[in-house]
Each structure stands twice: as C-alpha cells, then as structure tokens.
Coordinates of C-alpha atoms and ligand atoms in Angstrom, one line a residue:
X13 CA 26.4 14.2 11.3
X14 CA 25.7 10.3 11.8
X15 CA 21.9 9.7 11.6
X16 CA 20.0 6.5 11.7
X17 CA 17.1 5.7 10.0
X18 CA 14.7 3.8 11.5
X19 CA 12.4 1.5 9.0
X20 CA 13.1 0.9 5.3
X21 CA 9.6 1.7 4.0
X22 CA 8.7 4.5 1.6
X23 CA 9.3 6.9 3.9
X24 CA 12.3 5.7 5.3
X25 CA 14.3 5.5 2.1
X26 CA 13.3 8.8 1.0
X27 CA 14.1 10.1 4.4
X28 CA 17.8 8.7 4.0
X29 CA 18.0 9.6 0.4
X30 CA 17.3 13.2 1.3
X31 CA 19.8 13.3 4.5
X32 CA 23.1 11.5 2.4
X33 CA 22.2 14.4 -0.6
X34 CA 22.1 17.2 2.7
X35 CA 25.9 15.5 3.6
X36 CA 25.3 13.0 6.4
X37 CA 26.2 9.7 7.4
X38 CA 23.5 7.7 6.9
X39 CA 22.6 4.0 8.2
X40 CA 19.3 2.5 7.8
X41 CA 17.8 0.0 10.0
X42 CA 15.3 -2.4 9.0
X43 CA 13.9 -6.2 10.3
X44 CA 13.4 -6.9 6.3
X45 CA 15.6 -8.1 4.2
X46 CA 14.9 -5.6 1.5
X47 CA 13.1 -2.4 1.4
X48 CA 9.5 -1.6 1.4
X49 CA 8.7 -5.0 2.6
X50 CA 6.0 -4.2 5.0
X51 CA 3.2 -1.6 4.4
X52 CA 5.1 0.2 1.5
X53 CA 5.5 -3.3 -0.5
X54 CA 1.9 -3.7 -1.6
X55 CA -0.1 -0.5 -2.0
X56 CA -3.2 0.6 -4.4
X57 CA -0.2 2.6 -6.4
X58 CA -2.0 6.6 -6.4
X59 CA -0.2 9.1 -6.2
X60 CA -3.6 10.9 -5.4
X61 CA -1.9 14.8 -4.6
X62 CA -5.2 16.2 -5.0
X63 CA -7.3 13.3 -3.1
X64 CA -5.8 13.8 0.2
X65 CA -8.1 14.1 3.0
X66 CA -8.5 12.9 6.3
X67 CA -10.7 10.1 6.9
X68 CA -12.0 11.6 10.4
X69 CA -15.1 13.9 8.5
X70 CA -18.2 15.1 9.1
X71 CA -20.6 12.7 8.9
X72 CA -18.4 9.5 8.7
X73 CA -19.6 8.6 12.3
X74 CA -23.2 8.1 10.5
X75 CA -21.7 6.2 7.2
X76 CA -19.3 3.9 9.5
X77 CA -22.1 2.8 11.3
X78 CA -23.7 2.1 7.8
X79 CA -20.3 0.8 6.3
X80 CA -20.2 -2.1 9.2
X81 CA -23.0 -3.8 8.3
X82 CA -22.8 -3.6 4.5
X83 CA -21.8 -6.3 2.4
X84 CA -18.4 -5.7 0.7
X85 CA -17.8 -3.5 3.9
X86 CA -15.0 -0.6 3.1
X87 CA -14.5 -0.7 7.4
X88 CA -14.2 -3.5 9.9
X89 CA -14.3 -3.0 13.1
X90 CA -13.1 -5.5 15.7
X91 CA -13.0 -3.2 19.2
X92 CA -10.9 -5.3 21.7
X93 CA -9.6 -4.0 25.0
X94 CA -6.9 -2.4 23.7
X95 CA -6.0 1.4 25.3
X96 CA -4.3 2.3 22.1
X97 CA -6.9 1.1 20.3
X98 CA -9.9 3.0 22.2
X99 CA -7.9 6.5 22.7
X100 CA -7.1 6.4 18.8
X101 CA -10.5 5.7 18.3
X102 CA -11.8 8.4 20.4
X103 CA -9.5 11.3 19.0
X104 CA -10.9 10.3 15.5
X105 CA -14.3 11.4 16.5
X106 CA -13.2 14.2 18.0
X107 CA -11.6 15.3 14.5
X108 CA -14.8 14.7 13.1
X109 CA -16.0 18.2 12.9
X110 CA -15.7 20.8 10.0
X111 CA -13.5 22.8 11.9
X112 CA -10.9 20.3 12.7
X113 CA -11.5 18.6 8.8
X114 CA -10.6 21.7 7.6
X115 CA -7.5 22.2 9.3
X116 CA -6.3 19.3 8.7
X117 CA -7.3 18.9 5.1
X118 CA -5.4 22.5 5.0
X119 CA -2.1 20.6 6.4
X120 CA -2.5 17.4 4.6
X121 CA -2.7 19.4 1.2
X122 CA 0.2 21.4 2.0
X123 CA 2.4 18.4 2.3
X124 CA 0.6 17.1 -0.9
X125 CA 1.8 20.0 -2.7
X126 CA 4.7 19.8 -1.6
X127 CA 5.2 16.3 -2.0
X128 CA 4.2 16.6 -5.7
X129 CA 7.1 19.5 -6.7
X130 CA 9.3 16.8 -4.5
X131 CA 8.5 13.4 -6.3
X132 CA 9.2 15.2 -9.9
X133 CA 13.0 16.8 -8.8
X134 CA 13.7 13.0 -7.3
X135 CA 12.6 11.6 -10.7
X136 CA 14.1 14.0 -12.4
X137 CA 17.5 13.6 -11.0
X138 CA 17.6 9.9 -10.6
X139 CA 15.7 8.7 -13.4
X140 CA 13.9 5.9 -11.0
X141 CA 11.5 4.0 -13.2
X142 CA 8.2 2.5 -11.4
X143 CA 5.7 1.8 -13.9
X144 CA 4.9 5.3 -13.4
X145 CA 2.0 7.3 -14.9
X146 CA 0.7 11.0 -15.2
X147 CA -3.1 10.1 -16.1
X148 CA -4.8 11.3 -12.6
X149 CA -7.6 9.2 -10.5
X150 CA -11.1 9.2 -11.9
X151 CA -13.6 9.1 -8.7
X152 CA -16.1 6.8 -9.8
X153 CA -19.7 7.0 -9.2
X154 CA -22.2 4.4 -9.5
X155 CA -24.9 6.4 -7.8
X156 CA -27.2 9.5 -8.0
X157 CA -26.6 10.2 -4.4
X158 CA -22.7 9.8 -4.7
X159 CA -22.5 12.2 -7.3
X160 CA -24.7 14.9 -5.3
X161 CA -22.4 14.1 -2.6
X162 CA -19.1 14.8 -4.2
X163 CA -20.8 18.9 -4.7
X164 CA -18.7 19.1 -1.0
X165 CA -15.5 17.8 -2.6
X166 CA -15.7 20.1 -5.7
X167 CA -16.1 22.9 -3.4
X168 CA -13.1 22.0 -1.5
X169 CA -11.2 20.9 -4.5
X170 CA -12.1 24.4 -5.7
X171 CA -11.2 26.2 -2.9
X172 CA -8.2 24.5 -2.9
X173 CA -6.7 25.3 -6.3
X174 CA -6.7 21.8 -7.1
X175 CA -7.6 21.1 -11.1
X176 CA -10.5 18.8 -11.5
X177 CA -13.1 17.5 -13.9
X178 CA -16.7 16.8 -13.4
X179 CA -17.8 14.0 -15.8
X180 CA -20.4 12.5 -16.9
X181 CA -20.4 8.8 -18.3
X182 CA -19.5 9.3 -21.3
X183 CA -16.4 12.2 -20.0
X184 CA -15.7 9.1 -17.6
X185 CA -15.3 6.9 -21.0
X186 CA -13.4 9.1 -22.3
X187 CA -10.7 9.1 -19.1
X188 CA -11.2 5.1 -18.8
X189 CA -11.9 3.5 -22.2
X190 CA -12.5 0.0 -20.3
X191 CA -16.0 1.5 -18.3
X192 CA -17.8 1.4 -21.7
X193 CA -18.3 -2.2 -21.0
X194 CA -20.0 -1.1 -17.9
X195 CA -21.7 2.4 -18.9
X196 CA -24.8 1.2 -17.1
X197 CA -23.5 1.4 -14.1
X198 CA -22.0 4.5 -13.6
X199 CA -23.4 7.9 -12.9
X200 CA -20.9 9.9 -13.2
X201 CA -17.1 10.8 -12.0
X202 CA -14.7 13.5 -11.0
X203 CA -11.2 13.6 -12.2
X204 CA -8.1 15.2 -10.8
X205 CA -6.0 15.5 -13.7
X206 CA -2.8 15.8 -12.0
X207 CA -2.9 13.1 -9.7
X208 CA -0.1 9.9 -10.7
X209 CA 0.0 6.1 -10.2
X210 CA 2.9 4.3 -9.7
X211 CA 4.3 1.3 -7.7
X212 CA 5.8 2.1 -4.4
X213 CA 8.1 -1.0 -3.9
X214 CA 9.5 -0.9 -7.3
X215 CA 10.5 2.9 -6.5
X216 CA 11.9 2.4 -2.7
X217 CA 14.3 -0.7 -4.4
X218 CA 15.4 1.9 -6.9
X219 CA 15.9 4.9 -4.5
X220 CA 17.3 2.3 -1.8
X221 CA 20.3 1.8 -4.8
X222 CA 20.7 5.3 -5.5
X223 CA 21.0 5.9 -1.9
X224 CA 23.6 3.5 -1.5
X225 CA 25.6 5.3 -4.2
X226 CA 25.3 8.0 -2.2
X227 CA 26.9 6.3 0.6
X228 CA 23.9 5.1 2.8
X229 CA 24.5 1.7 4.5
X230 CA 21.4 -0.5 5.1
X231 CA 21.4 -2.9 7.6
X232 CA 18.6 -5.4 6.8
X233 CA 17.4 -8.3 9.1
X234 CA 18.0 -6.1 11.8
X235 CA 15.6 -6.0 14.9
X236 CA 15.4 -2.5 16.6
X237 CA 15.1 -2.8 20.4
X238 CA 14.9 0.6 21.7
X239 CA 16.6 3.8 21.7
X240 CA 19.5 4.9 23.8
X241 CA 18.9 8.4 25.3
X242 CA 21.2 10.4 27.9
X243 CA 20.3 13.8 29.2
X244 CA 17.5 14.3 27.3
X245 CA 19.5 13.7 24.2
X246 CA 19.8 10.7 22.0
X247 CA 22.7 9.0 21.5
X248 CA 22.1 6.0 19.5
X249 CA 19.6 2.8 18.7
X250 CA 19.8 -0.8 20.5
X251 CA 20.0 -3.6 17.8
X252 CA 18.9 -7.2 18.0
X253 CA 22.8 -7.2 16.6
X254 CA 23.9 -4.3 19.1
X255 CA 24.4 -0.7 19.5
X256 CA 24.8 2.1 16.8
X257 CA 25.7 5.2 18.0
X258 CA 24.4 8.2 16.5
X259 CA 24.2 12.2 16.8
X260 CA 20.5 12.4 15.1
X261 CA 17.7 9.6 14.8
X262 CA 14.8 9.5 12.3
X263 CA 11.7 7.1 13.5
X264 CA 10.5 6.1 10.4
X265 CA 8.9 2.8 11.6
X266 CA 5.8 3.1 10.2
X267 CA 2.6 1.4 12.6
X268 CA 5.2 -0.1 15.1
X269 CA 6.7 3.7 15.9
X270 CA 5.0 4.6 18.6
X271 CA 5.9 1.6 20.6
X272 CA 9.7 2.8 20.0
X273 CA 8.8 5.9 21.6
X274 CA 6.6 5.7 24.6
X275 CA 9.3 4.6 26.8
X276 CA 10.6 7.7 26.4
X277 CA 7.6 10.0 27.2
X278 CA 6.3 10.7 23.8
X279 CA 2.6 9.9 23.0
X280 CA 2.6 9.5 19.2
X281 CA -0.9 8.5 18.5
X282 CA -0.5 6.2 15.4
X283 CA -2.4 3.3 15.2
X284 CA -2.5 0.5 12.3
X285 CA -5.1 0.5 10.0
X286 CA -5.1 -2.3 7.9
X287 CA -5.8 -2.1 4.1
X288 CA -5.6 -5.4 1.4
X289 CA -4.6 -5.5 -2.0
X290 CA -4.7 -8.1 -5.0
X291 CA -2.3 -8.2 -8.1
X292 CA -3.8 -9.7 -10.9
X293 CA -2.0 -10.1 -14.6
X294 CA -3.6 -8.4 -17.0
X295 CA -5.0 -11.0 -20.0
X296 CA -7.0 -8.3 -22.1
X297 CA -5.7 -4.7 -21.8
X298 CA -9.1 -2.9 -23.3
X299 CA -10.7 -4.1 -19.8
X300 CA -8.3 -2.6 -17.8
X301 CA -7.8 0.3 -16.1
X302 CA -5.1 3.4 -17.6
X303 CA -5.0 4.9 -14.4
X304 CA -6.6 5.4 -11.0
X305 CA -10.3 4.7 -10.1
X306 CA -11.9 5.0 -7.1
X307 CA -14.8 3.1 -6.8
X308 CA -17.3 5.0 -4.6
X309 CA -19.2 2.7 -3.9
X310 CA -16.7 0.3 -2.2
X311 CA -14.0 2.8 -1.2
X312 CA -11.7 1.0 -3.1
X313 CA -8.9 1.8 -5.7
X314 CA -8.1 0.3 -8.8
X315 CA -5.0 1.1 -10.8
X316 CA -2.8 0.2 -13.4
X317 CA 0.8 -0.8 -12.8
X318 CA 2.4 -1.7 -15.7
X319 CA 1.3 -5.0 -17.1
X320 CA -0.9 -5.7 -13.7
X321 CA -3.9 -4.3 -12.5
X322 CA -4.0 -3.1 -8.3
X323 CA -6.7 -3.3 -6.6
X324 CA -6.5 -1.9 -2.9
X325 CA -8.6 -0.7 0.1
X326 CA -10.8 -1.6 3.1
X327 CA -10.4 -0.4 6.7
X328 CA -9.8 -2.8 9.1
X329 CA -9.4 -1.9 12.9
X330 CA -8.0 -4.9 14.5
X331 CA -4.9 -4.3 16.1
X332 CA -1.4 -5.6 14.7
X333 CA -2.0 -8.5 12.6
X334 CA -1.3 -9.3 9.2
X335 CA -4.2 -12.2 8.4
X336 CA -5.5 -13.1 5.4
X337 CA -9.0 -13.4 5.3
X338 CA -11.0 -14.8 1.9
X339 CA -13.9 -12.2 2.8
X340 CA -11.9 -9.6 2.0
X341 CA -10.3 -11.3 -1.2
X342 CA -13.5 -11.3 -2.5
X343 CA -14.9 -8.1 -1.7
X344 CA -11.6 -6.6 -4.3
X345 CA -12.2 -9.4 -6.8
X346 CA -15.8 -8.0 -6.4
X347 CA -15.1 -4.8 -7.2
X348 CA -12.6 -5.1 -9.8
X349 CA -14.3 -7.5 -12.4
X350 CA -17.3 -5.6 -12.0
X351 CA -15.4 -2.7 -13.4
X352 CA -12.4 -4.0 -15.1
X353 CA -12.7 -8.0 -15.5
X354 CA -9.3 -7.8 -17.9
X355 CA -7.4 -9.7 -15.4
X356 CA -7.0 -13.5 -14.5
X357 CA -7.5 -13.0 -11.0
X358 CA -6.8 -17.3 -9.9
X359 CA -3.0 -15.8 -10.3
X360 CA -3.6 -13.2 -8.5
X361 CA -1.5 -12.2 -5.1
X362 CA -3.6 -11.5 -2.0
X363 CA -1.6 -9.3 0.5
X364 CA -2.6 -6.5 3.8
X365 CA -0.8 -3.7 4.9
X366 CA -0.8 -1.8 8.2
X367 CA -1.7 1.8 7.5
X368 CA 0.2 3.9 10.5
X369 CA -3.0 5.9 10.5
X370 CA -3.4 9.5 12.7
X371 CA -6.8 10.2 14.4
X372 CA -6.2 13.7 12.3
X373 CA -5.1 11.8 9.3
X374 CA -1.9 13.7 9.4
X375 CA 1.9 12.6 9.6
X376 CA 3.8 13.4 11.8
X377 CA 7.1 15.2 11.0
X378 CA 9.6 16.8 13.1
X379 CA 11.5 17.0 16.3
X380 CA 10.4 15.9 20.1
X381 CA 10.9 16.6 23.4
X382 CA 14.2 14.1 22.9
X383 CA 17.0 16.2 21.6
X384 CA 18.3 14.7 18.2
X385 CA 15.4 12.2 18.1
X386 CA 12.9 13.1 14.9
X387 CA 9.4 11.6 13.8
X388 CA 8.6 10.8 9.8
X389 CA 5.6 8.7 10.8
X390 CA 1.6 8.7 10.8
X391 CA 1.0 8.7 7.0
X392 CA -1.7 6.5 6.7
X393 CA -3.4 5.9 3.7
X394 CA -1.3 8.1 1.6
X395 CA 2.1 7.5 2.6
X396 CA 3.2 6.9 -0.5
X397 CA 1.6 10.1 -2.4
X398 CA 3.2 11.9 1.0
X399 CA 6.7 10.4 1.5
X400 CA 9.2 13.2 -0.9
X401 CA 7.6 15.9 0.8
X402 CA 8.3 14.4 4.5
X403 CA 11.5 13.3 3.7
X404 CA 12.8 16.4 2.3
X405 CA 11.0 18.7 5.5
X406 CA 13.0 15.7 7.8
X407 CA 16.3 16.3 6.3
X408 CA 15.5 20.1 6.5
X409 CA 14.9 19.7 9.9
X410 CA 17.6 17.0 11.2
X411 CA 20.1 19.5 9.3
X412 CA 18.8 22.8 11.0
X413 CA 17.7 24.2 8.0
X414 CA 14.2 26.0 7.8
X415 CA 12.1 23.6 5.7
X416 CA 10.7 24.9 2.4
X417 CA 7.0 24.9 3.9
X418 CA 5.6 25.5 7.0
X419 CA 6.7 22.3 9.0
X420 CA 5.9 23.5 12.6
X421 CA 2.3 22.0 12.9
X422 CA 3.2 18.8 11.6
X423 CA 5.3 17.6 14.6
X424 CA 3.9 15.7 16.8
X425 CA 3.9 18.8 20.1
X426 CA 0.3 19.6 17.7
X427 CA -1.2 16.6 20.1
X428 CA -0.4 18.6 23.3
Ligands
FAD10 C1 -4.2 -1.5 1.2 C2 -3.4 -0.2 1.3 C3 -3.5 0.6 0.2 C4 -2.7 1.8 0.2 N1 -2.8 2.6 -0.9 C5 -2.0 3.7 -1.0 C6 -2.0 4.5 -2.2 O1 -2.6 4.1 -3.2 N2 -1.3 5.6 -2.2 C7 -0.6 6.0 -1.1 O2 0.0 7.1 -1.1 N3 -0.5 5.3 0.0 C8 -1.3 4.1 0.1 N4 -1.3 3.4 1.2 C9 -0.5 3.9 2.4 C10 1.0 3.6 2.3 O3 1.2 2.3 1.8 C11 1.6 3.8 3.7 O4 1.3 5.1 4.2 C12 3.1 3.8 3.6 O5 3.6 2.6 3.0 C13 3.8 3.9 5.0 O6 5.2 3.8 4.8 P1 6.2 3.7 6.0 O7 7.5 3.7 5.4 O8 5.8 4.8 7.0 O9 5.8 2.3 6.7 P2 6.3 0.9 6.3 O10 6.4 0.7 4.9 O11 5.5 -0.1 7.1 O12 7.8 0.8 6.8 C14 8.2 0.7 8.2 C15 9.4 -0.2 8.3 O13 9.8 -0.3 9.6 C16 10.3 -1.6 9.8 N5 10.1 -1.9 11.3 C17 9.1 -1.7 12.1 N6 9.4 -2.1 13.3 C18 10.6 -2.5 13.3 C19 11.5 -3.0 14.3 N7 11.2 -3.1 15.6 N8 12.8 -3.3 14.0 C20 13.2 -3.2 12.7 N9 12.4 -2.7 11.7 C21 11.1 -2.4 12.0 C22 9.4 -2.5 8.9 O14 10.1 -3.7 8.6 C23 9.1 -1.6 7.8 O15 10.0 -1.9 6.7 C24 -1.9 2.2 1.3 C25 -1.8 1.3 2.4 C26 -2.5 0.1 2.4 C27 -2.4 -0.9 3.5

C-alpha cells in the first residue's frame, strides 16, 4: 500500500519505520527541514515507562490553583477566548476523578509496557545510538509532605507490577552520587529502576536514516494543506508543493493534528501544552546527574544526555506559540543548580515545546470515521517514552493486522 505520514517528529518516524518494515510505500511529510525539529527536538530525555500517568488527577484542581501562584510555577495559565482552549480545559476536569484516573493510567501503562518491549527490539535491530542510558528516574523529594504523598504512587506502582525503590537520602545518594552536595535538602526519593533516558532528536535522525534505507522518502520543507477525501475514503494529502496520492494516511502532526482533521468531522481533542527545556555543558561531572530526577518540588526533570545535562518541564496553557520568556529560563536554572550546579549554564540553549496533550492524558491511536485515514497523536508529555509502542500498534493497524495489545480504546471513537 502507499501511506503518507503526516509529521516527522518522534512519532512520526517510528510510525514510518514500522510501516516500510510491514512492506509499504512510505512518504513522509514534514514543514522541517529535518526530523524532530518541533516538539520531539528538545525534550527532558526520560524514557519514564513506569512514570506514566495522566496529569488530569484527583486533587490537581486543588494543587493547580496552588501551582498558579507559586513562585517557580510548574503551570501557567493564560485563559483566552479560545473554544479549543476552554473545551480541552473542561474535559480535563472531568478526568479528574479516580475512576477516570484509573482508567486511564490502566491505558497509558499498557502502551508504556508495550512501548518498553518495542524501543529494545528497535535498538536491538538497528543499533541507533542516543546517549542512551538504563539507570531509571529517581523522584526526588525535598519535603515531608511529598514523600507521604508519593504512599498513592507506591500503591499504584505496586498494583501495577512496576519495580520501584523507596529511598531514603542516603539510598537517593547512592542512585545520584551528585545530591550529596545537597543531602540537606532532600527527604527522600522513589526510584523506578527500569525506567531510561535518552535524547529523542538524536534517535529520530538515526531512525529517519534507517528508514530511508528501508525505502521511506521524506519530503522536508513541505507545508500540509489539508487532506483529500472522496466517499468517505481518503485518497491523498494537499501539499504547499501539491497533491500526493495515497491508499492509507497516518496524522502524526503532533499539537497542529486536530486542525488537519476537523474539516472532516473528527473532533480530536489535543491541545498544546507547552513545556521548556535548557541544555547546559557539563564542566564538572561529580555535580551532575547519571540519570533521571524529578524534582518534586518544581515538577521538573533533570537528566543526563551524554556530556550535557537536560533540564525540562513547566505547563504552559497559552495557545500555539513558541515564546521565549526569561521567567521560565530561570525557574530551570533554579532548579537545576540547586541540585546539580555541574554545568555552565551562560552556554546553555533555552528552547519550548508544544506538548499535543489529551484532557485523558492519552494518545490517540487508530482509525476514524474516514476510511484509510489513521491517528498517532495526543502523546503529551511522554511522547517520547510512548512513540515504539504507537508506531508499531499503527502499522498493525494501517496493515489490518490485530495489534499485539489491546488497541481498540485508544482510538479516538473513546471520545464519543
Ligand atoms: C519541555 C518538554 C519536555 C518533555 N519531556 C519528555 C520526556 O522527558 N519524555 C517523553 O517521553 N516525552 C517528553 N515530552 C513530550 C514529547 O516531547 C512529545 O510528546 C513528542 O515529542 C511528540 O511527538 P510528535 O511526533 O507527536 O510531535 P512533534 O515532534 O511536534 O512532530 C509533529 C511534526 O509535525 C509537523 N507539522 C505540524 N503541522 C504541520 C503542517 N501543517 N505541515 C507540515 N508539517 C507539519 C511538525 O513540523 C513536526 O515535525 C516533553 C515535551 C516538552 C515540551
């Protein structure tokens, strides 16, 4: 079959990896001029299997209302009149109970777990290097009242069958050498041993390559316009440079897919959620991080790539821009040197990402209502962590094969 991809972030070049190794003809389109250039370019680096959760909890109404007026704030919210904006916002409350976390914790988990098995086979069998590491993410806690708190997370981790750690500071030294400089401050931390770190740009350029060897084109610099569709059926994607036709279509355009789609009747509620991230050089590796830590206290995350040090979060709802703002600079220099100061952070690059966030916190993978026309969207703040798992379940699917794990409550017909 001839499928186009649409977007060449993470998930889009797993997503044409896995359909050129099922035996399509794959193009990918992409307004970059490379892949990964947009949200998938700049991440925090975890590959956090057993940290996936939704965001929409019980209680987070309470703590975001907290969060906005803190200093350092992990959320930012700037409400305009924006429909999208207001309905996303709404259907995240309404996820906020412990029903609806459980259920989707359940399906993010599943996709986590799957995505895990997933990213090992793709290393295994290309050999992709990305300054990959297998040390897991330390949950850091500075506070008495964060570590009581976590007694919810254990339970689930439990439940779960995810391995974890409870530490205490010195357990936490053990993990991260670097916090003995800062013992004082910390209370406490839980691990998840089997969680990785890696970066996620470095890995799509590599998989991009092996995908070409497998036959994929990529056109880069290329504006999508809109989608053609006859009979209910799709038939092929409009181009700033023209028309493609195609038997099968993956929307893999991150924030900006829903606007792709609405003319067409489907209501994919994925809004962006913007996230920053600074690069610093490491200058003194014993004050650096080995792996992942996830300072509590900010909601941010801290991890070694390589010879550089990551440091990502925040939660800003603002709509679709890209800004810069020094605030929020400072708020992950804040939170880094008081941790891990090994870094020389006046070279360091300041950079935001859109998250294409659900209200349920899960992506949204599968067919719709359009024949031929797929979704491998939604995935938020770990898109990354998520993206072999979705790609393998969308080349299942596109090739009408029945996916290795339960797919069908993933699409996006779970929204009514
Ligand atoms: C600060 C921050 C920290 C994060 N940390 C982590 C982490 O530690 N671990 C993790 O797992 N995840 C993390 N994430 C989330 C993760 O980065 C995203 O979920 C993931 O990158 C989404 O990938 P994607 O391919 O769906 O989207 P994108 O990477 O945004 O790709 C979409 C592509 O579509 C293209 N596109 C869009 N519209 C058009 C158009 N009209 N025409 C042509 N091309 C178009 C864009 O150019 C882009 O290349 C983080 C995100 C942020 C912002």
């Amino acid at each position: 079959m001839k499928v186009i991809v649409l977007g060449a972030g993470i998930v889009g070049v797993t997503s044409a990896y896995q359909l050129a190794k099922a035996g399509h003809e794959v193009t990918v389109v992409d307004r970059q001029p490379g892949p990964a250039l947009e949200t998938s370019f700049a991440n925090a680096g975890e590959v956090s299997f057993g940290y996936c959760s939704p965001w929409a909890a019980p209680g987070i109404p309470m703590k975001a209302m907290k969060w906005l007026f803190m200093q350092h704030a992990p959320l930012i919210l700037r409400p305009k009149v924006d429909m999208a904006m207001l309905s996303w916002m709404a259907q995240m409350l309404r996820n906020c109970t412990s029903a609806r976390y459980a259920l989707n914790k359940s399906r993010m988990l599943r996709l986590a777990d799957y995505s895990r098995v997933s990213l090992a086979a793709l290393r295994e069998e290309t050999g992709i290097a990305y300054d990959e590491r297998m040390q897991g993410t330390l949950q850091l806690f500075r506070s008495e009242a964060q570590l009581d708190a976590s007694a919810k997370d254990v339970k689930a981790l439990a439940a779960d069958g995810i391995p974890y750690e409870v530490l205490d500071p010195e357990g936490c030294i053990r993990v991260e050498p670097a916090l003995a400089h800062v013992r004082e401050k910390i209370v406490g931390g839980l691990l998840t041993p089997k969680d990785e770190t890696g970066d996620c740009f470095k890995f799509a350029g590599a998989l991009a390559e092996k995908a070409k060897a497998l036959g994929v084109a990529f056109n880069y610099g290329s504006i999508i316009r809109g989608l053609d569709v006859e009979g209910g059926r799709v038939t092929g994607v409009v181009t700033a440079h023209g028309r493609i036709a195609a038997d099968a279509v993956v929307v893999a355009l991150g924030s900006f897919s829903p606007l792709l789609v609405r003319p067409h009747g489907i209501r994919l509620p994925v809004y962006p959620v913007k996230g920053y991230s600074l690069t610093i050089p490491i200058t003194d590796t014993s004050r650096a991080p080995e792996s992942t830590v996830m300072d509590e206290t900010y909601k941010i995350a801290i991890t070694r790539l390589g010879e550089r040090i990551r440091v990502g979060g925040m939660a800003e709802i603002s709509g679709y821009t890209n800004d810069l703002g020094e605030p929020r600079r400072l708020t992950l220099q804040h939170s880094v040197t008081d941790l891990f100061p090994g870094g020389d952070v006046s070279k360091a690059s300041f950079w935001s990402g859109l998250r294409p966030m659900t209200p349920d916190g899960t992506p949204v993978i599968g067919p719709t209502k359009v024949a031929g026309l797929f979704l491998n969207t939604g995935h938020g703040t770990l898109g990354w962590t998520m993206s072999s798992g979705s790609a393998r379940l969308v080349a299942d699917l596109v090739s009408g094969r029945t996916p290795e794990i339960d797919a069908t409550d993933l699409a996006v017909a779970r929204y009514g």
